[in-house]
Amino acid sequence: MLAGCYSMDIASNAALDGETLPEAPHAEHVVVSNYGWYLFNRLPLACGNANPDAIFPWALFSNQVTSSLLHDRMMEYAASRNANVKELTFFRDEQIFFTPPGTQFPIPIPYVLCFREVQFSGILMPRDKEEAAR
């Protein structure tokens, strides 16, 4: 449960389903994120499994908390929806002090058990018909 988590969260409106509503120009807001734990901030211990064919929701001793991997997942989803990504934002968080889950007090020994999270957020808008034909 505490190993790591890969997720893709989507909030949508009807624009990608063929309805163009003037009051709702944005089709979908997509957030893709992954986090994991590292020993000495170098050796991956566990993270969310970003593999599309994953059997387990986590990956042990694998570094799947990378900006290039999550960016690829975002772009693959946009291509599958025949959409462009607008207003793409990137968030990265690294914590070198271990904070036990459920507490607010970090253990003051840096770089033993570290946390890393990467997140992309963007708005998917339908491609123009000329652009989609290319």
Coordinates of N, CA and C in Angstrom, one line a residue:
M1 N 0.8 -1.2 0.0 CA 0.0 0.0 0.0 C 0.9 1.3 0.0
L2 N 2.0 1.2 0.7 CA 2.9 2.4 0.7 C 4.0 2.3 -0.3
A3 N 4.0 1.4 -1.2 CA 5.1 1.2 -2.1 C 5.2 2.3 -3.1
G4 N 4.1 2.8 -3.7 CA 4.1 3.8 -4.7 C 2.8 3.7 -5.4
C5 N 2.5 4.8 -6.2 CA 1.2 4.8 -6.9 C 1.4 5.5 -8.2
Y6 N 1.0 4.9 -9.3 CA 0.9 5.5 -10.6 C -0.6 5.7 -10.8
S7 N -0.9 6.9 -11.3 CA -2.4 7.2 -11.5 C -2.5 8.1 -12.7
M8 N -3.6 8.0 -13.4 CA -4.0 8.9 -14.4 C -5.5 9.3 -14.1
D9 N -5.7 10.5 -13.7 CA -7.0 11.0 -13.4 C -7.5 11.9 -14.5
I10 N -8.8 11.8 -14.9 CA -9.4 12.5 -16.0 C -10.7 13.1 -15.6
A11 N -10.8 14.4 -15.8 CA -12.1 15.1 -15.7 C -12.5 15.6 -17.1
S12 N -13.7 15.2 -17.6 CA -14.0 15.6 -19.0 C -15.3 16.3 -19.1
N13 N -15.5 16.8 -20.3 CA -16.8 17.3 -20.7 C -17.1 16.7 -22.0
A14 N -18.2 17.2 -22.7 CA -18.6 16.5 -23.9 C -17.9 16.9 -25.2
A15 N -16.9 17.8 -25.1 CA -16.2 18.3 -26.3 C -15.6 17.2 -27.1
L16 N -14.9 16.2 -26.5 CA -14.3 15.1 -27.3 C -15.3 14.1 -27.8
D17 N -16.5 14.1 -27.3 CA -17.5 13.1 -27.7 C -18.3 13.6 -28.9
G18 N -17.8 14.7 -29.5 CA -18.5 15.2 -30.8 C -19.4 16.4 -30.5
E19 N -19.6 16.7 -29.3 CA -20.4 17.9 -29.0 C -19.5 19.1 -28.7
T20 N -19.7 20.2 -29.4 CA -18.9 21.4 -29.2 C -19.8 22.4 -28.5
L21 N -19.5 22.6 -27.3 CA -20.3 23.6 -26.5 C -19.5 24.8 -26.3
P22 N -20.0 26.0 -26.7 CA -19.3 27.2 -26.6 C -18.9 27.5 -25.2
E23 N -19.7 27.1 -24.2 CA -19.4 27.4 -22.8 C -18.4 26.4 -22.2
A24 N -18.1 25.4 -22.9 CA -17.1 24.4 -22.4 C -16.1 24.1 -23.5
P25 N -15.1 25.0 -23.7 CA -14.2 24.8 -24.8 C -13.1 23.7 -24.5
H26 N -12.9 23.4 -23.3 CA -11.9 22.4 -22.9 C -12.5 21.0 -22.9
A27 N -11.8 20.0 -23.4 CA -12.4 18.7 -23.5 C -12.1 17.9 -22.2
E28 N -10.9 17.7 -21.8 CA -10.5 16.9 -20.7 C -9.4 17.5 -19.9
H29 N -9.4 17.4 -18.6 CA -8.2 17.8 -17.8 C -7.6 16.5 -17.3
V30 N -6.4 16.3 -17.6 CA -5.7 15.0 -17.3 C -4.5 15.3 -16.4
V31 N -4.5 14.5 -15.3 CA -3.3 14.5 -14.4 C -2.7 13.1 -14.4
V32 N -1.5 13.0 -14.7 CA -0.8 11.7 -14.6 C 0.4 11.9 -13.6
S33 N 0.5 10.9 -12.6 CA 1.5 11.1 -11.6 C 2.0 9.7 -11.1
N34 N 3.2 9.7 -10.6 CA 3.8 8.5 -10.0 C 4.7 8.9 -8.9
Y35 N 4.8 8.1 -7.9 CA 5.7 8.3 -6.8 C 6.3 7.1 -6.3
G36 N 7.5 7.2 -5.6 CA 8.2 6.0 -5.2 C 9.2 6.4 -4.1
W37 N 9.8 5.3 -3.5 CA 10.7 5.4 -2.4 C 12.1 4.9 -2.9
Y38 N 13.1 5.6 -2.4 CA 14.5 5.4 -2.8 C 15.4 5.2 -1.6
L39 N 16.3 4.3 -1.7 CA 17.3 4.2 -0.6 C 18.5 5.1 -1.0
F40 N 18.9 5.9 -0.1 CA 20.0 6.9 -0.3 C 19.8 7.8 -1.5
N41 N 18.5 8.0 -1.8 CA 18.1 8.8 -3.0 C 18.6 8.3 -4.3
R42 N 19.1 7.1 -4.4 CA 19.7 6.6 -5.6 C 19.1 5.2 -6.0
L43 N 19.0 4.4 -5.0 CA 18.5 3.0 -5.3 C 17.0 2.9 -5.2
P44 N 16.3 2.6 -6.3 CA 14.8 2.5 -6.2 C 14.4 1.3 -5.4
L45 N 13.5 1.5 -4.5 CA 13.0 0.4 -3.7 C 11.6 0.0 -4.2
A46 N 10.7 1.0 -4.4 CA 9.3 0.6 -4.9 C 8.7 1.9 -5.4
C47 N 7.9 1.7 -6.4 CA 7.2 2.8 -7.0 C 5.9 2.3 -7.7
G48 N 5.1 3.2 -8.1 CA 3.9 2.8 -8.9 C 4.3 2.2 -10.2
N49 N 3.5 1.3 -10.7 CA 3.8 0.6 -12.0 C 3.1 1.3 -13.1
A50 N 3.9 2.0 -13.9 CA 3.4 2.8 -15.1 C 3.3 2.0 -16.3
N51 N 3.6 0.7 -16.3 CA 3.5 -0.2 -17.5 C 2.0 -0.4 -17.8
P52 N 1.6 -0.1 -19.1 CA 0.2 -0.3 -19.4 C -0.3 -1.7 -19.2
D53 N 0.6 -2.7 -19.3 CA 0.2 -4.1 -19.2 C 0.5 -4.7 -17.8
A54 N 0.5 -3.8 -16.8 CA 1.0 -4.2 -15.4 C 0.0 -5.1 -14.8
I55 N 0.5 -6.1 -14.1 CA -0.3 -7.0 -13.3 C -0.5 -6.5 -11.9
F56 N 0.6 -6.0 -11.4 CA 0.6 -5.4 -10.0 C 0.6 -3.9 -10.1
P57 N 0.0 -3.2 -9.1 CA 0.0 -1.7 -9.2 C 1.3 -1.1 -8.7
W58 N 2.3 -1.9 -8.3 CA 3.6 -1.3 -7.9 C 4.7 -2.1 -8.6
A59 N 5.9 -1.5 -8.6 CA 7.0 -2.1 -9.2 C 8.2 -2.0 -8.2
L60 N 8.8 -3.1 -7.9 CA 9.8 -3.2 -6.9 C 11.2 -3.0 -7.6
F61 N 12.1 -2.3 -7.0 CA 13.5 -2.1 -7.5 C 13.5 -1.6 -9.0
S62 N 12.5 -0.7 -9.3 CA 12.4 -0.2 -10.6 C 12.2 1.3 -10.5
N63 N 12.8 2.1 -11.4 CA 12.7 3.5 -11.4 C 11.7 4.0 -12.5
Q64 N 10.4 4.0 -12.1 CA 9.4 4.5 -13.0 C 8.9 5.9 -12.7
V65 N 9.6 6.6 -11.8 CA 9.2 7.9 -11.4 C 10.1 8.9 -12.2
T66 N 9.9 8.9 -13.5 CA 10.7 9.8 -14.3 C 9.8 10.7 -15.2
S67 N 10.3 11.9 -15.4 CA 9.4 12.8 -16.2 C 9.2 12.3 -17.6
S68 N 10.2 11.7 -18.2 CA 10.1 11.3 -19.6 C 9.0 10.2 -19.7
L69 N 9.0 9.2 -18.8 CA 8.0 8.2 -18.8 C 6.6 8.7 -18.6
L70 N 6.4 9.6 -17.7 CA 5.0 10.1 -17.5 C 4.6 11.1 -18.6
H71 N 5.5 11.8 -19.2 CA 5.2 12.6 -20.3 C 4.7 11.7 -21.5
D72 N 5.4 10.6 -21.7 CA 5.0 9.7 -22.8 C 3.6 9.1 -22.5
R73 N 3.3 8.8 -21.3 CA 1.9 8.3 -20.9 C 0.9 9.4 -21.2
M74 N 1.2 10.6 -20.9 CA 0.2 11.7 -21.2 C 0.0 11.9 -22.7
M75 N 1.1 11.9 -23.5 CA 1.0 12.0 -24.9 C 0.4 10.8 -25.6
E76 N 0.6 9.6 -25.1 CA -0.1 8.5 -25.6 C -1.6 8.5 -25.4
Y77 N -2.0 9.0 -24.3 CA -3.4 9.1 -24.0 C -4.0 10.2 -24.9
A78 N -3.3 11.3 -25.1 CA -3.8 12.4 -25.9 C -4.0 11.9 -27.4
A79 N -3.0 11.2 -27.8 CA -3.1 10.6 -29.2 C -4.3 9.7 -29.3
S80 N -4.5 8.9 -28.3 CA -5.6 7.9 -28.4 C -7.0 8.7 -28.4
R81 N -7.0 9.9 -27.9 CA -8.2 10.7 -27.9 C -8.3 11.7 -29.0
N82 N -7.3 11.6 -29.9 CA -7.2 12.5 -31.1 C -7.2 14.0 -30.6
A83 N -6.4 14.3 -29.6 CA -6.4 15.6 -29.0 C -5.0 16.2 -28.8
N84 N -5.0 17.5 -28.7 CA -3.7 18.2 -28.4 C -3.7 18.5 -26.9
V85 N -2.5 18.5 -26.3 CA -2.4 18.9 -24.9 C -2.0 20.4 -24.8
K86 N -2.8 21.1 -24.1 CA -2.6 22.5 -23.9 C -2.3 22.8 -22.4
E87 N -1.7 23.8 -22.1 CA -1.4 24.3 -20.7 C -0.8 23.1 -19.9
L88 N 0.2 22.5 -20.5 CA 0.9 21.4 -19.8 C 1.7 22.0 -18.6
T89 N 1.6 21.4 -17.5 CA 2.3 21.8 -16.3 C 3.1 20.6 -15.7
F90 N 4.2 20.8 -15.0 CA 5.0 19.8 -14.5 C 5.3 20.1 -13.0
F91 N 5.2 19.0 -12.2 CA 5.4 19.1 -10.8 C 6.4 18.0 -10.4
R92 N 7.4 18.3 -9.6 CA 8.3 17.3 -9.1 C 8.6 17.6 -7.6
D93 N 8.5 16.6 -6.8 CA 8.7 16.7 -5.4 C 9.7 15.7 -4.9
E94 N 10.7 16.1 -4.2 CA 11.7 15.2 -3.6 C 11.9 15.5 -2.2
Q95 N 11.8 14.5 -1.3 CA 12.0 14.7 0.1 C 13.1 13.8 0.6
I96 N 14.1 14.4 1.2 CA 15.2 13.6 1.6 C 15.1 13.1 3.1
F97 N 14.2 13.7 3.8 CA 13.9 13.2 5.2 C 12.7 12.3 5.2
F98 N 12.8 11.2 5.8 CA 11.7 10.2 5.9 C 10.7 10.7 6.9
T99 N 9.4 10.8 6.5 CA 8.3 11.1 7.3 C 7.4 9.9 7.4
P100 N 7.4 9.3 8.6 CA 6.5 8.1 8.7 C 5.1 8.4 8.4
P101 N 4.4 7.5 7.6 CA 3.0 7.8 7.2 C 2.1 8.0 8.4
G102 N 1.3 9.0 8.3 CA 0.4 9.4 9.4 C 0.9 10.3 10.4
T103 N 2.2 10.8 10.2 CA 2.8 11.7 11.1 C 3.2 13.0 10.4
Q104 N 3.6 14.0 11.1 CA 4.1 15.2 10.5 C 5.6 15.4 10.9
F105 N 6.2 14.4 11.5 CA 7.6 14.6 12.0 C 8.6 13.8 11.2
P106 N 9.4 14.5 10.4 CA 10.4 13.8 9.7 C 11.6 13.3 10.6
I107 N 12.1 12.1 10.2 CA 13.3 11.6 10.9 C 14.5 12.4 10.4
P108 N 15.3 13.0 11.3 CA 16.3 13.9 10.9 C 17.6 13.3 10.4
I109 N 17.5 12.2 9.7 CA 18.7 11.6 9.1 C 18.5 11.6 7.6
P110 N 19.1 12.5 6.8 CA 18.8 12.7 5.4 C 19.4 11.6 4.6
Y111 N 18.8 11.4 3.4 CA 19.2 10.5 2.4 C 19.3 9.0 2.8
V112 N 18.5 8.6 3.7 CA 18.4 7.2 4.0 C 17.2 6.6 3.2
L113 N 16.0 7.0 3.5 CA 14.8 6.6 2.8 C 14.2 7.9 2.2
C114 N 14.2 8.0 0.9 CA 13.7 9.2 0.3 C 12.5 9.0 -0.6
F115 N 11.7 10.1 -0.7 CA 10.5 10.0 -1.5 C 10.6 10.9 -2.7
R116 N 10.0 10.4 -3.8 CA 10.1 11.2 -5.1 C 8.7 11.1 -5.8
E117 N 8.2 12.2 -6.3 CA 7.0 12.2 -7.0 C 7.1 13.1 -8.2
V118 N 6.5 12.7 -9.4 CA 6.5 13.4 -10.6 C 5.1 13.5 -11.1
Q119 N 4.6 14.6 -11.6 CA 3.3 14.8 -12.0 C 3.2 15.7 -13.2
F120 N 2.4 15.3 -14.2 CA 2.1 16.2 -15.3 C 0.6 16.5 -15.3
S121 N 0.2 17.7 -15.7 CA -1.2 18.0 -15.8 C -1.4 18.8 -17.1
G122 N -2.5 18.6 -17.7 CA -2.7 19.3 -19.0 C -4.2 19.2 -19.4
I123 N -4.6 20.1 -20.3 CA -5.9 20.1 -20.8 C -5.9 19.6 -22.3
L124 N -6.7 18.6 -22.5 CA -6.8 18.0 -23.9 C -7.9 18.7 -24.6
M125 N -7.6 19.2 -25.8 CA -8.6 19.9 -26.6 C -8.6 19.1 -28.0
P126 N -9.8 19.0 -28.5 CA -9.9 18.2 -29.8 C -9.1 18.9 -30.9
R127 N -8.5 18.0 -31.7 CA -7.8 18.5 -32.8 C -8.7 19.0 -33.9
D128 N -8.3 20.0 -34.7 CA -9.0 20.5 -35.8 C -9.1 19.4 -36.8
K129 N -10.1 19.4 -37.7 CA -10.3 18.3 -38.7 C -9.1 18.3 -39.6
E130 N -8.5 19.4 -40.0 CA -7.4 19.5 -40.9 C -6.1 18.9 -40.2
E131 N -6.0 19.2 -38.9 CA -4.9 18.8 -38.2 C -5.0 17.3 -37.9
A132 N -6.2 16.8 -37.7 CA -6.4 15.3 -37.4 C -6.1 14.5 -38.7
A133 N -6.4 15.1 -39.9 CA -6.2 14.4 -41.1 C -4.7 14.2 -41.4
R134 N -3.8 15.0 -40.9 CA -2.4 14.9 -41.1 C -1.8 13.7 -40.5

